[in-house]
PDB file of C-alpha atoms in Angstrom:
ATOM      1  CA  UNK A   1      32.925 -47.323  28.277  1.00  0.00           C
ATOM      2  CA  UNK A   2      32.797 -44.748  25.514  1.00  0.00           C
ATOM      3  CA  UNK A   3      29.022 -45.200  25.182  1.00  0.00           C
ATOM      4  CA  UNK A   4      28.545 -44.784  28.935  1.00  0.00           C
ATOM      5  CA  UNK A   5      30.649 -41.637  28.863  1.00  0.00           C
ATOM      6  CA  UNK A   6      28.561 -40.164  26.043  1.00  0.00           C
ATOM      7  CA  UNK A   7      25.289 -40.999  27.798  1.00  0.00           C
ATOM      8  CA  UNK A   8      26.556 -39.509  31.042  1.00  0.00           C
ATOM      9  CA  UNK A   9      27.503 -36.333  29.224  1.00  0.00           C
ATOM     10  CA  UNK A  10      24.062 -36.066  27.619  1.00  0.00           C
ATOM     11  CA  UNK A  11      22.308 -36.501  30.986  1.00  0.00           C
ATOM     12  CA  UNK A  12      24.445 -33.804  32.582  1.00  0.00           C
ATOM     13  CA  UNK A  13      23.625 -31.410  29.734  1.00  0.00           C
ATOM     14  CA  UNK A  14      19.902 -32.126  30.063  1.00  0.00           C
ATOM     15  CA  UNK A  15      19.802 -31.482  33.818  1.00  0.00           C
ATOM     16  CA  UNK A  16      18.880 -27.837  34.503  1.00  0.00           C
ATOM     17  CA  UNK A  17      21.039 -25.671  36.734  1.00  0.00           C
ATOM     18  CA  UNK A  18      18.502 -23.521  38.538  1.00  0.00           C
ATOM     19  CA  UNK A  19      19.428 -19.917  39.316  1.00  0.00           C
ATOM     20  CA  UNK A  20      17.087 -17.710  41.347  1.00  0.00           C
ATOM     21  CA  UNK A  21      15.750 -14.736  39.351  1.00  0.00           C
ATOM     22  CA  UNK A  22      12.830 -13.459  41.451  1.00  0.00           C
ATOM     23  CA  UNK A  23      11.237 -14.229  44.810  1.00  0.00           C
ATOM     24  CA  UNK A  24       8.951 -12.913  47.512  1.00  0.00           C
ATOM     25  CA  UNK A  25       9.076 -14.224  51.086  1.00  0.00           C
ATOM     26  CA  UNK A  26       6.128 -11.988  52.114  1.00  0.00           C
ATOM     27  CA  UNK A  27       7.874 -10.507  55.114  1.00  0.00           C
ATOM     28  CA  UNK A  28       6.711  -7.092  56.249  1.00  0.00           C
ATOM     29  CA  UNK A  29       3.358  -5.553  57.065  1.00  0.00           C
ATOM     30  CA  UNK A  30       1.796  -5.003  53.626  1.00  0.00           C
ATOM     31  CA  UNK A  31       2.031  -6.271  50.066  1.00  0.00           C
ATOM     32  CA  UNK A  32       4.897  -4.691  48.115  1.00  0.00           C
ATOM     33  CA  UNK A  33       3.008  -2.821  45.391  1.00  0.00           C
ATOM     34  CA  UNK A  34       6.191  -2.175  43.419  1.00  0.00           C
ATOM     35  CA  UNK A  35       6.257  -5.935  42.823  1.00  0.00           C
ATOM     36  CA  UNK A  36       2.547  -6.785  42.768  1.00  0.00           C
ATOM     37  CA  UNK A  37      -0.478  -5.193  41.159  1.00  0.00           C
ATOM     38  CA  UNK A  38      -3.709  -5.533  43.157  1.00  0.00           C
ATOM     39  CA  UNK A  39      -7.117  -5.613  41.534  1.00  0.00           C
ATOM     40  CA  UNK A  40      -9.540  -3.318  43.286  1.00  0.00           C
ATOM     41  CA  UNK A  41     -13.279  -3.049  42.659  1.00  0.00           C
ATOM     42  CA  UNK A  42     -12.954  -5.386  39.660  1.00  0.00           C
ATOM     43  CA  UNK A  43     -14.774  -8.531  38.595  1.00  0.00           C
ATOM     44  CA  UNK A  44     -13.797 -11.429  36.366  1.00  0.00           C
ATOM     45  CA  UNK A  45     -15.527 -13.698  33.908  1.00  0.00           C
ATOM     46  CA  UNK A  46     -15.777 -16.645  33.541  1.00  0.00           C
ATOM     47  CA  UNK A  47     -15.921 -19.911  35.454  1.00  0.00           C
ATOM     48  CA  UNK A  48     -14.679 -23.174  33.922  1.00  0.00           C
ATOM     49  CA  UNK A  49     -16.670 -24.701  31.038  1.00  0.00           C
ATOM     50  CA  UNK A  50     -19.087 -21.779  30.995  1.00  0.00           C
ATOM     51  CA  UNK A  51     -19.794 -18.119  30.465  1.00  0.00           C
ATOM     52  CA  UNK A  52     -21.235 -17.237  33.861  1.00  0.00           C
ATOM     53  CA  UNK A  53     -19.942 -14.245  35.757  1.00  0.00           C
ATOM     54  CA  UNK A  54     -17.899 -15.300  38.772  1.00  0.00           C
ATOM     55  CA  UNK A  55     -19.483 -14.473  42.107  1.00  0.00           C
ATOM     56  CA  UNK A  56     -16.657 -12.451  43.701  1.00  0.00           C
ATOM     57  CA  UNK A  57     -15.674  -8.806  43.547  1.00  0.00           C
ATOM     58  CA  UNK A  58     -11.926  -8.313  43.852  1.00  0.00           C
ATOM     59  CA  UNK A  59     -10.887  -5.808  46.511  1.00  0.00           C
ATOM     60  CA  UNK A  60      -7.330  -4.837  47.382  1.00  0.00           C
ATOM     61  CA  UNK A  61      -8.294  -4.952  51.052  1.00  0.00           C
ATOM     62  CA  UNK A  62      -8.766  -8.730  50.843  1.00  0.00           C
ATOM     63  CA  UNK A  63      -5.021  -9.226  50.126  1.00  0.00           C
ATOM     64  CA  UNK A  64      -2.851  -8.868  53.208  1.00  0.00           C
ATOM     65  CA  UNK A  65       0.324 -10.107  54.874  1.00  0.00           C
ATOM     66  CA  UNK A  66       0.125 -12.003  58.139  1.00  0.00           C
ATOM     67  CA  UNK A  67       2.984 -13.602  60.075  1.00  0.00           C
ATOM     68  CA  UNK A  68       5.177 -13.916  56.993  1.00  0.00           C
ATOM     69  CA  UNK A  69       2.380 -15.200  54.749  1.00  0.00           C
ATOM     70  CA  UNK A  70       0.492 -13.714  51.840  1.00  0.00           C
ATOM     71  CA  UNK A  71      -3.229 -14.064  52.613  1.00  0.00           C
ATOM     72  CA  UNK A  72      -6.123 -13.882  50.153  1.00  0.00           C
ATOM     73  CA  UNK A  73      -9.394 -13.827  52.052  1.00  0.00           C
ATOM     74  CA  UNK A  74     -12.772 -14.702  50.513  1.00  0.00           C
ATOM     75  CA  UNK A  75     -15.999 -14.104  52.400  1.00  0.00           C
ATOM     76  CA  UNK A  76     -19.733 -13.576  52.134  1.00  0.00           C
ATOM     77  CA  UNK A  77     -19.863  -9.807  51.850  1.00  0.00           C
ATOM     78  CA  UNK A  78     -22.548  -8.490  49.441  1.00  0.00           C
ATOM     79  CA  UNK A  79     -20.983  -5.504  47.714  1.00  0.00           C
ATOM     80  CA  UNK A  80     -21.998  -3.327  44.763  1.00  0.00           C
ATOM     81  CA  UNK A  81     -19.497  -3.353  41.913  1.00  0.00           C
ATOM     82  CA  UNK A  82     -18.930  -3.339  38.131  1.00  0.00           C
ATOM     83  CA  UNK A  83     -19.571  -6.428  36.054  1.00  0.00           C
ATOM     84  CA  UNK A  84     -17.622  -7.249  32.903  1.00  0.00           C
ATOM     85  CA  UNK A  85     -20.662  -6.600  30.691  1.00  0.00           C
ATOM     86  CA  UNK A  86     -20.601  -2.961  31.808  1.00  0.00           C
ATOM     87  CA  UNK A  87     -23.498  -3.167  34.231  1.00  0.00           C
ATOM     88  CA  UNK A  88     -23.345  -2.633  37.978  1.00  0.00           C
ATOM     89  CA  UNK A  89     -24.621  -5.250  40.372  1.00  0.00           C
ATOM     90  CA  UNK A  90     -24.233  -6.877  43.751  1.00  0.00           C
ATOM     91  CA  UNK A  91     -21.502  -9.453  44.243  1.00  0.00           C
ATOM     92  CA  UNK A  92     -22.213 -11.850  47.102  1.00  0.00           C
ATOM     93  CA  UNK A  93     -18.520 -12.389  47.855  1.00  0.00           C
ATOM     94  CA  UNK A  94     -15.355 -10.304  48.059  1.00  0.00           C
ATOM     95  CA  UNK A  95     -11.905 -11.738  47.412  1.00  0.00           C
ATOM     96  CA  UNK A  96      -8.423 -10.855  46.157  1.00  0.00           C
ATOM     97  CA  UNK A  97      -6.197 -10.918  43.078  1.00  0.00           C
ATOM     98  CA  UNK A  98      -2.561  -9.895  42.700  1.00  0.00           C
ATOM     99  CA  UNK A  99      -0.195 -10.239  39.746  1.00  0.00           C
ATOM    100  CA  UNK A 100       3.196  -9.210  38.362  1.00  0.00           C
ATOM    101  CA  UNK A 101       1.967  -8.122  34.923  1.00  0.00           C
ATOM    102  CA  UNK A 102       3.681  -4.712  35.147  1.00  0.00           C
ATOM    103  CA  UNK A 103       6.669  -5.681  37.284  1.00  0.00           C
ATOM    104  CA  UNK A 104       7.991  -9.134  36.352  1.00  0.00           C
ATOM    105  CA  UNK A 105       7.719 -11.598  33.477  1.00  0.00           C
ATOM    106  CA  UNK A 106       9.891 -14.536  32.462  1.00  0.00           C
ATOM    107  CA  UNK A 107      10.092 -16.958  29.571  1.00  0.00           C
ATOM    108  CA  UNK A 108      10.969 -20.494  30.696  1.00  0.00           C
ATOM    109  CA  UNK A 109      12.142 -21.587  34.113  1.00  0.00           C
ATOM    110  CA  UNK A 110      10.911 -22.994  37.391  1.00  0.00           C
ATOM    111  CA  UNK A 111       8.002 -21.326  39.227  1.00  0.00           C
ATOM    112  CA  UNK A 112       7.260 -22.729  42.705  1.00  0.00           C
ATOM    113  CA  UNK A 113       5.234 -21.599  45.731  1.00  0.00           C
ATOM    114  CA  UNK A 114       4.639 -23.010  49.206  1.00  0.00           C
ATOM    115  CA  UNK A 115       0.893 -22.752  49.783  1.00  0.00           C
ATOM    116  CA  UNK A 116      -1.960 -23.662  52.130  1.00  0.00           C
ATOM    117  CA  UNK A 117      -5.426 -23.819  50.525  1.00  0.00           C
ATOM    118  CA  UNK A 118      -8.972 -23.515  51.911  1.00  0.00           C
ATOM    119  CA  UNK A 119     -11.182 -26.390  52.971  1.00  0.00           C
ATOM    120  CA  UNK A 120     -13.045 -28.116  50.143  1.00  0.00           C
ATOM    121  CA  UNK A 121     -16.210 -27.684  52.255  1.00  0.00           C
ATOM    122  CA  UNK A 122     -16.341 -24.082  51.059  1.00  0.00           C
ATOM    123  CA  UNK A 123     -18.128 -25.125  47.869  1.00  0.00           C
ATOM    124  CA  UNK A 124     -17.234 -23.085  44.815  1.00  0.00           C
ATOM    125  CA  UNK A 125     -14.008 -21.665  46.268  1.00  0.00           C
ATOM    126  CA  UNK A 126     -11.429 -21.551  43.492  1.00  0.00           C
ATOM    127  CA  UNK A 127      -7.873 -20.674  44.562  1.00  0.00           C
ATOM    128  CA  UNK A 128      -5.306 -20.467  41.760  1.00  0.00           C
ATOM    129  CA  UNK A 129      -1.597 -19.916  41.101  1.00  0.00           C
ATOM    130  CA  UNK A 130      -1.060 -19.363  37.371  1.00  0.00           C
ATOM    131  CA  UNK A 131       0.864 -17.732  34.538  1.00  0.00           C
ATOM    132  CA  UNK A 132      -0.422 -15.590  31.665  1.00  0.00           C
ATOM    133  CA  UNK A 133       1.255 -13.754  28.764  1.00  0.00           C
ATOM    134  CA  UNK A 134       0.676 -10.095  27.945  1.00  0.00           C
ATOM    135  CA  UNK A 135      -1.241 -10.897  24.737  1.00  0.00           C
ATOM    136  CA  UNK A 136      -4.962 -10.037  24.854  1.00  0.00           C
ATOM    137  CA  UNK A 137      -5.787 -12.894  22.462  1.00  0.00           C
ATOM    138  CA  UNK A 138      -6.405 -15.728  24.921  1.00  0.00           C
ATOM    139  CA  UNK A 139      -5.291 -18.523  24.760  1.00  0.00           C
ATOM    140  CA  UNK A 140      -2.906 -18.140  21.803  1.00  0.00           C
ATOM    141  CA  UNK A 141      -0.095 -17.154  24.173  1.00  0.00           C
ATOM    142  CA  UNK A 142      -0.896 -20.047  26.512  1.00  0.00           C
ATOM    143  CA  UNK A 143      -2.113 -20.213  30.095  1.00  0.00           C
ATOM    144  CA  UNK A 144      -0.216 -22.289  32.645  1.00  0.00           C
ATOM    145  CA  UNK A 145      -2.328 -23.134  35.688  1.00  0.00           C
ATOM    146  CA  UNK A 146       0.275 -24.287  38.192  1.00  0.00           C
ATOM    147  CA  UNK A 147      -2.411 -24.972  40.795  1.00  0.00           C
ATOM    148  CA  UNK A 148      -6.187 -24.766  40.829  1.00  0.00           C
ATOM    149  CA  UNK A 149      -8.716 -26.301  43.196  1.00  0.00           C
ATOM    150  CA  UNK A 150     -12.495 -25.977  43.330  1.00  0.00           C
ATOM    151  CA  UNK A 151     -14.159 -26.667  46.672  1.00  0.00           C
ATOM    152  CA  UNK A 152     -16.689 -29.461  46.203  1.00  0.00           C
ATOM    153  CA  UNK A 153     -18.083 -32.638  47.843  1.00  0.00           C
ATOM    154  CA  UNK A 154     -17.027 -34.991  45.031  1.00  0.00           C
ATOM    155  CA  UNK A 155     -13.224 -34.902  44.816  1.00  0.00           C
ATOM    156  CA  UNK A 156     -10.308 -33.225  46.585  1.00  0.00           C
ATOM    157  CA  UNK A 157      -7.613 -32.923  43.924  1.00  0.00           C
ATOM    158  CA  UNK A 158      -5.473 -29.934  43.108  1.00  0.00           C
ATOM    159  CA  UNK A 159      -5.085 -29.482  39.357  1.00  0.00           C
ATOM    160  CA  UNK A 160      -2.300 -28.526  36.995  1.00  0.00           C
ATOM    161  CA  UNK A 161      -3.447 -27.457  33.536  1.00  0.00           C
ATOM    162  CA  UNK A 162      -2.386 -25.855  30.277  1.00  0.00           C
ATOM    163  CA  UNK A 163      -4.737 -23.914  27.976  1.00  0.00           C
ATOM    164  CA  UNK A 164      -3.527 -23.142  24.480  1.00  0.00           C
ATOM    165  CA  UNK A 165      -4.327 -22.374  20.854  1.00  0.00           C
ATOM    166  CA  UNK A 166      -2.158 -21.897  17.757  1.00  0.00           C
ATOM    167  CA  UNK A 167      -0.415 -18.464  17.803  1.00  0.00           C
ATOM    168  CA  UNK A 168      -2.850 -16.854  15.401  1.00  0.00           C
ATOM    169  CA  UNK A 169      -5.486 -14.202  16.182  1.00  0.00           C
ATOM    170  CA  UNK A 170      -8.156 -16.248  14.427  1.00  0.00           C
ATOM    171  CA  UNK A 171      -8.027 -18.570  17.460  1.00  0.00           C
ATOM    172  CA  UNK A 172      -8.866 -15.929  20.073  1.00  0.00           C
ATOM    173  CA  UNK A 173     -11.194 -17.501  22.627  1.00  0.00           C
ATOM    174  CA  UNK A 174     -10.859 -20.977  21.087  1.00  0.00           C
ATOM    175  CA  UNK A 175      -9.253 -23.122  23.770  1.00  0.00           C
ATOM    176  CA  UNK A 176      -7.803 -26.274  22.231  1.00  0.00           C
ATOM    177  CA  UNK A 177      -7.786 -27.964  25.641  1.00  0.00           C
ATOM    178  CA  UNK A 178     -11.218 -27.631  27.291  1.00  0.00           C
ATOM    179  CA  UNK A 179     -10.229 -30.359  29.784  1.00  0.00           C
ATOM    180  CA  UNK A 180      -6.594 -29.371  29.864  1.00  0.00           C
ATOM    181  CA  UNK A 181      -4.990 -30.918  32.906  1.00  0.00           C
ATOM    182  CA  UNK A 182      -4.701 -33.522  35.619  1.00  0.00           C
ATOM    183  CA  UNK A 183      -5.705 -33.667  39.267  1.00  0.00           C
ATOM    184  CA  UNK A 184      -3.308 -34.745  41.984  1.00  0.00           C
ATOM    185  CA  UNK A 185      -3.191 -35.429  45.704  1.00  0.00           C
ATOM    186  CA  UNK A 186      -0.603 -37.153  47.910  1.00  0.00           C
ATOM    187  CA  UNK A 187      -0.937 -40.910  48.334  1.00  0.00           C
ATOM    188  CA  UNK A 188      -3.215 -41.696  51.254  1.00  0.00           C
ATOM    189  CA  UNK A 189      -4.113 -38.034  51.689  1.00  0.00           C
ATOM    190  CA  UNK A 190      -6.929 -37.098  54.093  1.00  0.00           C
ATOM    191  CA  UNK A 191     -10.016 -35.266  52.841  1.00  0.00           C
ATOM    192  CA  UNK A 192      -8.660 -31.750  53.421  1.00  0.00           C
ATOM    193  CA  UNK A 193      -4.994 -32.502  52.729  1.00  0.00           C
ATOM    194  CA  UNK A 194      -4.590 -29.220  50.813  1.00  0.00           C
ATOM    195  CA  UNK A 195      -5.103 -27.131  53.955  1.00  0.00           C
ATOM    196  CA  UNK A 196      -1.583 -28.198  54.961  1.00  0.00           C
ATOM    197  CA  UNK A 197       1.537 -26.701  53.372  1.00  0.00           C
ATOM    198  CA  UNK A 198       2.530 -28.061  49.957  1.00  0.00           C
ATOM    199  CA  UNK A 199       4.807 -27.073  47.092  1.00  0.00           C
ATOM    200  CA  UNK A 200       3.041 -26.340  43.794  1.00  0.00           C
ATOM    201  CA  UNK A 201       5.391 -26.018  40.855  1.00  0.00           C
ATOM    202  CA  UNK A 202       5.856 -25.882  37.109  1.00  0.00           C
ATOM    203  CA  UNK A 203       9.036 -26.295  35.082  1.00  0.00           C
ATOM    204  CA  UNK A 204       8.775 -24.872  31.575  1.00  0.00           C
ATOM    205  CA  UNK A 205      11.202 -24.872  28.652  1.00  0.00           C
ATOM    206  CA  UNK A 206      11.046 -24.709  24.861  1.00  0.00           C
ATOM    207  CA  UNK A 207       9.879 -28.315  24.490  1.00  0.00           C
ATOM    208  CA  UNK A 208       7.855 -29.199  27.587  1.00  0.00           C
ATOM    209  CA  UNK A 209       5.818 -28.076  30.590  1.00  0.00           C
ATOM    210  CA  UNK A 210       6.090 -30.245  33.710  1.00  0.00           C
ATOM    211  CA  UNK A 211       3.761 -29.931  36.700  1.00  0.00           C
ATOM    212  CA  UNK A 212       4.924 -31.015  40.158  1.00  0.00           C
ATOM    213  CA  UNK A 213       3.444 -31.434  43.633  1.00  0.00           C
ATOM    214  CA  UNK A 214       5.932 -31.529  46.505  1.00  0.00           C
ATOM    215  CA  UNK A 215       8.820 -31.948  44.053  1.00  0.00           C
ATOM    216  CA  UNK A 216       7.195 -34.951  42.319  1.00  0.00           C
ATOM    217  CA  UNK A 217       6.226 -34.616  38.616  1.00  0.00           C
ATOM    218  CA  UNK A 218       2.685 -35.752  37.792  1.00  0.00           C
ATOM    219  CA  UNK A 219       1.633 -34.152  34.486  1.00  0.00           C
ATOM    220  CA  UNK A 220       3.354 -33.110  31.265  1.00  0.00           C
ATOM    221  CA  UNK A 221       2.678 -31.231  28.053  1.00  0.00           C
ATOM    222  CA  UNK A 222       5.167 -31.284  25.176  1.00  0.00           C
ATOM    223  CA  UNK A 223       5.662 -29.387  21.930  1.00  0.00           C
ATOM    224  CA  UNK A 224       4.520 -32.502  20.039  1.00  0.00           C
ATOM    225  CA  UNK A 225       1.050 -32.201  21.599  1.00  0.00           C
ATOM    226  CA  UNK A 226       0.443 -28.473  22.038  1.00  0.00           C
ATOM    227  CA  UNK A 227       1.661 -25.058  20.970  1.00  0.00           C
ATOM    228  CA  UNK A 228       4.130 -23.939  23.636  1.00  0.00           C
ATOM    229  CA  UNK A 229       3.902 -20.425  25.135  1.00  0.00           C
ATOM    230  CA  UNK A 230       5.820 -18.209  22.692  1.00  0.00           C
ATOM    231  CA  UNK A 231       6.820 -15.432  25.098  1.00  0.00           C
ATOM    232  CA  UNK A 232       7.327 -14.387  28.731  1.00  0.00           C
ATOM    233  CA  UNK A 233       4.529 -14.780  31.267  1.00  0.00           C
ATOM    234  CA  UNK A 234       3.551 -13.055  34.484  1.00  0.00           C
ATOM    235  CA  UNK A 235       2.441 -14.530  37.828  1.00  0.00           C
ATOM    236  CA  UNK A 236      -1.079 -14.455  39.297  1.00  0.00           C
ATOM    237  CA  UNK A 237      -2.468 -15.475  42.674  1.00  0.00           C
ATOM    238  CA  UNK A 238      -6.226 -15.180  43.046  1.00  0.00           C
ATOM    239  CA  UNK A 239      -9.215 -16.800  44.668  1.00  0.00           C
ATOM    240  CA  UNK A 240     -12.515 -16.854  42.797  1.00  0.00           C
ATOM    241  CA  UNK A 241     -15.967 -18.161  43.693  1.00  0.00           C
ATOM    242  CA  UNK A 242     -17.382 -20.308  40.896  1.00  0.00           C
ATOM    243  CA  UNK A 243     -21.055 -20.783  40.084  1.00  0.00           C
ATOM    244  CA  UNK A 244     -20.653 -23.043  37.047  1.00  0.00           C
ATOM    245  CA  UNK A 245     -20.043 -26.466  38.593  1.00  0.00           C
ATOM    246  CA  UNK A 246     -20.228 -26.253  42.401  1.00  0.00           C
ATOM    247  CA  UNK A 247     -22.082 -23.069  43.225  1.00  0.00           C
ATOM    248  CA  UNK A 248     -21.955 -22.249  46.933  1.00  0.00           C
ATOM    249  CA  UNK A 249     -25.141 -22.082  48.973  1.00  0.00           C
ATOM    250  CA  UNK A 250     -25.797 -18.686  50.603  1.00  0.00           C
ATOM    251  CA  UNK A 251     -25.833 -20.309  54.044  1.00  0.00           C
ATOM    252  CA  UNK A 252     -22.435 -22.035  53.641  1.00  0.00           C
ATOM    253  CA  UNK A 253     -20.882 -21.375  57.075  1.00  0.00           C
ATOM    254  CA  UNK A 254     -17.296 -21.373  55.806  1.00  0.00           C
ATOM    255  CA  UNK A 255     -17.790 -18.051  53.995  1.00  0.00           C
ATOM    256  CA  UNK A 256     -19.275 -16.267  56.995  1.00  0.00           C
ATOM    257  CA  UNK A 257     -17.288 -13.918  59.237  1.00  0.00           C
ATOM    258  CA  UNK A 258     -13.676 -13.755  58.074  1.00  0.00           C
ATOM    259  CA  UNK A 259     -14.375 -16.395  55.421  1.00  0.00           C
ATOM    260  CA  UNK A 260     -11.741 -18.728  53.977  1.00  0.00           C
ATOM    261  CA  UNK A 261      -8.101 -18.066  53.199  1.00  0.00           C
ATOM    262  CA  UNK A 262      -5.472 -19.051  50.693  1.00  0.00           C
ATOM    263  CA  UNK A 263      -2.006 -18.581  52.205  1.00  0.00           C
ATOM    264  CA  UNK A 264       1.364 -18.379  50.457  1.00  0.00           C
ATOM    265  CA  UNK A 265       4.528 -18.722  52.518  1.00  0.00           C
ATOM    266  CA  UNK A 266       6.838 -17.847  49.619  1.00  0.00           C
ATOM    267  CA  UNK A 267       7.181 -17.867  45.849  1.00  0.00           C
ATOM    268  CA  UNK A 268      10.460 -18.367  43.972  1.00  0.00           C
ATOM    269  CA  UNK A 269      11.281 -18.214  40.279  1.00  0.00           C
ATOM    270  CA  UNK A 270      14.394 -19.681  38.691  1.00  0.00           C
ATOM    271  CA  UNK A 271      15.980 -19.780  35.268  1.00  0.00           C
ATOM    272  CA  UNK A 272      18.089 -22.583  33.857  1.00  0.00           C
ATOM    273  CA  UNK A 273      21.618 -21.179  33.787  1.00  0.00           C
ATOM    274  CA  UNK A 274      22.432 -23.613  30.969  1.00  0.00           C
ATOM    275  CA  UNK A 275      19.844 -22.039  28.648  1.00  0.00           C
ATOM    276  CA  UNK A 276      20.075 -18.297  29.205  1.00  0.00           C
TER     277      UNK A 276
END
């Protein structure tokens, strides 16, 4: 009985007590810019496994609120804009990026969002919900990709990933996890399952990072395998267009007109009240 009592006590200590610290329900008529920073007339490099410039130009106008949802719209919309190498060129697509870099960061906790993603038939579409630290030396501060998906005809998984390097500036740009995560989809899911509403989540503490889909854990990283993020991180929602693996064809009908959308019903962040 004594042993059972001790084990029960240990389990209760290990179980987190989640306390809400930050949230956005996306009610209202426009994005709250005191909470979110919007990229405008900015580009981003690079796609996965490569050094190619992404195909989208980020515009603040492509991030809106609609019927209680955050909407990031990506469409075929050739637009002149700045590239990261300093030149100016035409981007075939416009899309959106918003983050909490200047308004909210947190070390450890539970980060979860209820999201609906675009069809995989929009090849190259790359919606993401992720966390980054303030450090400019990527990836020594870590990168937690709570959800990523690339539209393609081969597979229809959403991915949870962790990029990292030892916390030393000599490792800037040297990702120790070039294939850093795991794909997931519900059992028996249809081809475009991700267009429905699903919960994408990460739970992060000093010893582990756990990725969950619809409250079910599917992928882990621990301090025994990787260097854990050493400091607080901020939240990013964005939707890129990749040309590295599944480059979209110019005549892809899903990008025409209003294009494709990533929708977020809400995002909530919690801390473990037992470890504050």
